[in-house]
Structure formats: C-alpha cells, structure tokens
CSV table of C-alpha atoms in Angstrom, one decimal:
chain,number,residue,atom,x,y,z
R,5,MET,CA,32.9,43.5,-20.1
R,6,GLY,CA,36.6,44.1,-19.7
R,7,ALA,CA,38.1,46.5,-17.2
R,8,VAL,CA,38.1,50.2,-18.3
R,9,HIS,CA,41.5,51.8,-18.6
R,10,PHE,CA,42.1,55.5,-17.8
R,11,SER,CA,44.7,58.1,-18.6
R,12,GLY,CA,45.4,61.6,-17.3
R,13,GLY,CA,46.5,64.5,-19.4
R,14,PHE,CA,47.6,68.1,-19.3
R,15,PHE,CA,47.5,70.5,-22.3
R,16,THR,CA,48.5,74.1,-22.9
R,17,GLY,CA,48.4,76.5,-25.8
R,18,TYR,CA,46.1,79.0,-27.5
R,19,ASN,CA,42.4,79.1,-26.5
R,20,ARG,CA,41.6,82.7,-27.6
R,21,GLY,CA,44.2,83.4,-25.0
R,22,LEU,CA,46.8,81.4,-23.0
R,23,GLY,CA,45.0,78.3,-21.9
R,24,PHE,CA,45.6,75.2,-19.8
R,25,GLN,CA,43.6,72.0,-19.5
R,26,ALA,CA,43.7,69.0,-17.2
R,27,ASN,CA,41.7,65.9,-18.2
R,28,LEU,CA,40.8,62.3,-17.4
R,29,THR,CA,40.0,59.9,-20.2
R,30,ALA,CA,38.1,56.6,-20.0
R,31,HIS,CA,39.3,54.3,-22.8
R,32,LYS,CA,36.5,52.4,-24.5
R,33,PRO,CA,34.1,52.5,-21.5
R,34,LEU,CA,31.2,51.2,-23.6
R,35,GLU,CA,31.2,47.6,-24.5
R,36,SER,CA,29.4,48.2,-27.8
R,37,SER,CA,31.7,51.0,-29.0
R,38,ASN,CA,35.3,51.8,-29.4
R,39,VAL,CA,35.0,55.5,-28.5
R,40,ASP,CA,36.8,57.1,-25.6
R,41,ILE,CA,35.2,59.5,-23.2
R,42,ARG,CA,37.2,62.4,-21.7
R,43,PHE,CA,36.3,64.8,-18.9
R,44,GLY,CA,38.3,68.1,-18.7
R,45,ILE,CA,38.6,71.4,-16.9
R,46,GLY,CA,40.4,74.3,-18.3
R,47,TYR,CA,41.6,77.8,-17.5
R,48,THR,CA,42.1,80.6,-20.0
R,49,SER,CA,43.4,84.1,-19.6
R,50,LEU,CA,41.3,86.4,-21.9
R,51,ASN,CA,41.1,89.9,-23.1
R,52,PRO,CA,38.0,91.0,-21.0
R,53,GLY,CA,36.7,93.7,-23.4
R,54,ASN,CA,36.5,97.5,-23.7
R,55,SER,CA,37.2,99.1,-20.3
R,56,SER,CA,35.6,102.5,-21.1
R,57,ASP,CA,32.5,101.0,-22.6
R,58,ALA,CA,32.1,98.5,-19.7
R,59,ARG,CA,32.3,101.4,-17.2
R,60,ARG,CA,29.6,103.3,-19.0
R,61,ILE,CA,27.3,100.3,-19.5
R,62,PHE,CA,27.6,98.8,-16.0
R,63,ILE,CA,28.7,101.6,-13.7
R,64,ASN,CA,28.4,105.2,-14.8
R,65,ASN,CA,29.6,107.8,-17.3
R,66,ALA,CA,32.7,108.9,-15.3
R,67,THR,CA,36.0,109.1,-17.2
R,68,ASN,CA,38.6,109.6,-14.4
R,69,GLY,CA,41.2,107.0,-13.4
R,70,VAL,CA,43.6,104.8,-15.3
R,71,PRO,CA,42.0,101.6,-16.5
R,72,LYS,CA,43.5,98.2,-15.6
R,73,GLU,CA,41.7,95.1,-16.9
R,74,LYS,CA,41.9,91.3,-16.9
R,75,GLY,CA,39.7,88.4,-17.9
R,76,LYS,CA,39.6,84.7,-17.2
R,77,SER,CA,37.4,81.7,-18.0
R,78,PHE,CA,37.1,78.3,-16.4
R,79,ASP,CA,35.6,75.7,-18.8
R,80,TYR,CA,34.3,72.3,-18.1
R,81,ARG,CA,34.0,69.8,-21.0
R,82,ILE,CA,33.0,66.3,-22.0
R,83,ASP,CA,34.7,65.0,-25.1
R,84,VAL,CA,33.7,61.9,-27.2
R,85,LEU,CA,36.8,60.7,-29.0
R,86,VAL,CA,36.0,58.8,-32.2
R,87,PRO,CA,38.9,57.0,-33.8
R,88,ALA,CA,39.7,58.4,-37.3
R,89,SER,CA,42.4,58.4,-39.9
R,90,ILE,CA,43.8,62.0,-40.0
R,91,PHE,CA,46.9,62.6,-42.2
R,92,ASN,CA,47.6,58.8,-41.8
R,93,PHE,CA,48.7,59.3,-38.2
R,94,GLU,CA,48.5,56.0,-36.3
R,95,GLU,CA,46.3,57.2,-33.4
R,96,SER,CA,43.9,60.1,-34.3
R,97,TYR,CA,40.4,61.1,-33.3
R,98,PHE,CA,37.5,63.3,-34.2
R,99,ILE,CA,36.2,65.1,-31.0
R,100,PHE,CA,32.8,66.5,-30.1
R,101,GLY,CA,30.9,67.2,-26.9
R,102,PRO,CA,29.2,69.7,-24.5
R,103,ARG,CA,30.8,72.6,-22.8
R,104,TYR,CA,30.2,74.9,-19.9
R,105,SER,CA,32.0,78.2,-19.2
R,106,SER,CA,32.3,80.4,-16.1
R,107,PHE,CA,33.7,83.8,-17.3
R,108,ARG,CA,34.9,86.8,-15.2
R,109,ALA,CA,36.1,90.2,-16.5
R,110,ASN,CA,37.6,92.6,-14.0
R,111,PHE,CA,37.9,96.4,-14.6
R,112,LYS,CA,39.8,98.6,-12.2
R,113,TYR,CA,40.3,102.4,-12.5
R,114,ILE,CA,43.4,103.5,-10.6
R,115,GLY,CA,42.6,106.9,-9.1
R,116,GLY,CA,38.9,106.6,-10.1
R,117,ASN,CA,37.9,104.5,-7.0
R,118,GLU,CA,36.1,101.9,-9.1
R,119,ASP,CA,36.8,98.2,-9.3
R,120,PHE,CA,34.1,95.8,-10.6
R,121,ASP,CA,33.6,92.4,-12.2
R,122,VAL,CA,31.3,91.4,-15.1
R,123,THR,CA,30.4,87.7,-15.1
R,124,SER,CA,28.5,85.2,-17.2
R,125,LYS,CA,27.7,81.4,-17.2
R,126,GLN,CA,27.4,79.8,-20.6
R,127,PHE,CA,26.6,76.4,-22.2
R,128,GLY,CA,28.2,75.4,-25.5
R,129,LEU,CA,29.3,72.7,-27.9
R,130,GLY,CA,32.7,71.9,-29.3
R,131,ILE,CA,34.3,69.9,-32.2
R,132,GLY,CA,37.9,69.1,-33.0
R,133,ALA,CA,40.6,66.7,-34.1
R,134,GLU,CA,43.5,65.2,-32.2
R,135,SER,CA,46.5,63.0,-32.8
R,136,HIS,CA,48.6,61.0,-30.3
R,137,PHE,CA,52.3,60.1,-30.7
R,138,LYS,CA,53.6,57.3,-28.5
R,139,MET,CA,56.7,58.2,-26.5
R,140,ASN,CA,56.9,55.1,-24.4
R,141,ALA,CA,54.5,52.4,-23.1
R,142,LYS,CA,52.8,54.9,-20.7
R,143,LEU,CA,53.3,58.4,-22.2
R,144,ASP,CA,51.8,60.0,-25.4
R,145,PHE,CA,52.6,63.4,-26.9
R,146,VAL,CA,49.3,65.0,-28.0
R,147,LEU,CA,48.3,67.6,-30.6
R,148,THR,CA,44.7,68.9,-30.5
R,149,THR,CA,42.8,71.5,-32.3
R,150,GLY,CA,39.2,72.5,-32.4
R,151,LEU,CA,36.5,75.1,-32.0
R,152,ASP,CA,34.1,75.7,-29.1
R,153,TYR,CA,30.9,77.7,-29.5
R,154,TYR,CA,29.1,79.2,-26.5
R,155,LEU,CA,25.6,80.5,-26.3
R,156,ASN,CA,25.1,84.1,-25.3
R,157,ALA,CA,24.2,84.5,-21.6
R,158,THR,CA,23.2,87.1,-19.0
R,159,LEU,CA,26.0,89.5,-18.2
R,160,ASN,CA,26.1,90.6,-14.6
R,161,GLY,CA,28.2,93.5,-13.3
R,162,HIS,CA,28.0,95.6,-10.1
R,163,ASP,CA,24.2,96.0,-9.5
R,164,THR,CA,23.3,95.8,-13.2
R,165,SER,CA,22.6,92.8,-15.5
R,166,TYR,CA,21.8,92.5,-19.2
R,167,SER,CA,19.9,89.5,-20.5
R,168,VAL,CA,19.6,88.1,-24.0
R,169,ASP,CA,15.9,88.9,-24.0
R,170,ASN,CA,16.6,92.4,-22.7
R,171,ASP,CA,14.8,91.8,-19.5
R,172,ASN,CA,17.5,93.9,-17.9
R,173,VAL,CA,18.1,94.9,-14.3
R,174,ASN,CA,19.1,98.5,-13.5
R,175,PRO,CA,20.4,99.3,-17.1
R,176,ARG,CA,22.5,102.5,-17.4
R,177,ASN,CA,21.6,105.4,-19.7
R,178,ASP,CA,23.7,106.3,-22.7
R,179,ASN,CA,24.5,110.0,-22.2
R,180,GLN,CA,26.0,110.1,-25.7
R,181,ASN,CA,22.8,109.0,-27.4
R,182,GLY,CA,19.9,110.9,-25.8
R,183,ASN,CA,20.1,109.0,-22.5
R,184,VAL,CA,18.4,105.9,-23.9
R,185,SER,CA,19.0,102.8,-21.8
R,186,PHE,CA,21.8,100.5,-22.9
R,187,ASN,CA,20.7,97.0,-24.0
R,188,TYR,CA,22.1,93.5,-24.2
R,189,LYS,CA,23.7,94.1,-27.6
R,190,ASP,CA,25.6,97.1,-26.2
R,191,ALA,CA,26.8,95.0,-23.1
R,192,ASP,CA,27.8,92.0,-25.2
R,193,LYS,CA,29.8,94.2,-27.6
R,194,SER,CA,31.7,95.7,-24.7
R,195,ILE,CA,32.5,92.4,-22.9
R,196,ASN,CA,34.5,89.6,-24.6
R,197,GLN,CA,32.6,86.7,-23.0
R,198,PRO,CA,33.4,83.4,-24.6
R,199,GLN,CA,31.6,82.8,-27.9
R,200,LEU,CA,33.8,81.3,-30.7
R,201,MET,CA,36.8,79.8,-29.0
R,202,PRO,CA,39.5,78.4,-31.4
R,203,ARG,CA,41.8,76.0,-29.7
R,204,PHE,CA,45.4,74.9,-30.6
R,205,LEU,CA,46.9,72.9,-27.7
R,206,ILE,CA,49.8,70.5,-27.1
R,207,GLY,CA,50.3,68.2,-24.2
R,208,PHE,CA,50.8,64.8,-22.8
R,209,ASN,CA,48.6,61.8,-21.8
R,210,TYR,CA,49.8,59.4,-19.2
R,211,LYS,CA,48.2,55.9,-18.9
R,212,LEU,CA,47.2,55.2,-15.3
C-alpha cells in the first residue's frame, strides 16, 4: 500500500447563515478504492428563533425588556468523496457522510433581567457535490454545495427541556390557550435548531 497523502482546507459561505469550515482530507486511504475521506469542523452563525415564544415556552409569560438574540452551531462531519464527472470539470466529487451538530441559541431581554440559552445536540446525514480547480501544484480553489439533514433532538433551556417523545421536564404553561403545557412541537417551532441545512461554500485546499 502506498503512502496516504493529505490536504488541509478552509471554506466559507452560506450554511443557513454565515458559515466557516476547516477540514483535513486523506486522499485514497483505502487500497481497494479511489475515494477520499475528509474530516471537518464548522461554525455557523444562525437565526436562533422567535424570542418572545422562546421566553414563554422556556422561562415565563413576562413581556418586559427589549429582546436581543443570537444563535450558533458547531458541526462535525465525515465526508466520503467519490470521483464523478460534474459539468465536465476535471476534478469533481459526489459527497456523503454522517454529521453531528452542537447548537446554542441565546435570548437576552435588556431591562427584563432575563438571559438564557437553549441548546441541542443532533446527529444527521449530508450529501453534496464539489469541484476543484488547480491553481498551482499545491493549491486548489474549491466550490462545494450540498444539503445536511439533522434529526430532531431534546431542546434544553434554563431548567426546562422538551424531548421528541414529549417526556418533558418542567414544561411551562400556555396562558393564551387555557394554561395547557407546552410540548415539543411548540418548542421546536420557536427554536431554529439545525434541521435542513443547505450549503454553498467556496474555499481552498492545500496539499500537505
């Protein structure tokens, strides 16, 4: 078996928000196959969800304070890159592999004395396509696009959590609908945790 060659890369672009990804690719690590294997970690700034609904579902029914919100996700991915002919580009690949996401939404109410996070941990799968354009012997310009899908997961916020099976902990009551308890569907609707994540990124690969 010949020596395995590696390259490092950095991509940026749209990932349901502004995203960045660093990666390491092992080129043809399997003697019986010509696929490449890539390991990546990414960061994306996301719209966290509906601040007023998040407050009611995870904290209380107060309405004071000026909302300020932000969201972010770290994703970890393994890509299998299968050589393919895409638009007759010389070096192109179909991509697929598992995903894992660590998501955090923060909601702060200025003047309302409330500042809390809602978090989730999710597994997923992704597919995509990618083309490389040689700039010199070491450096490639890269265009990549794809779609990641993440499974719904428990949403945790303050001292409350909502689970997919509605085995919820300390759910709040909906004072606008007969004080019935909020459920997972309500929480998931209010929080924009990763689910369908379209990706359009550009970047560079450098052969190590």
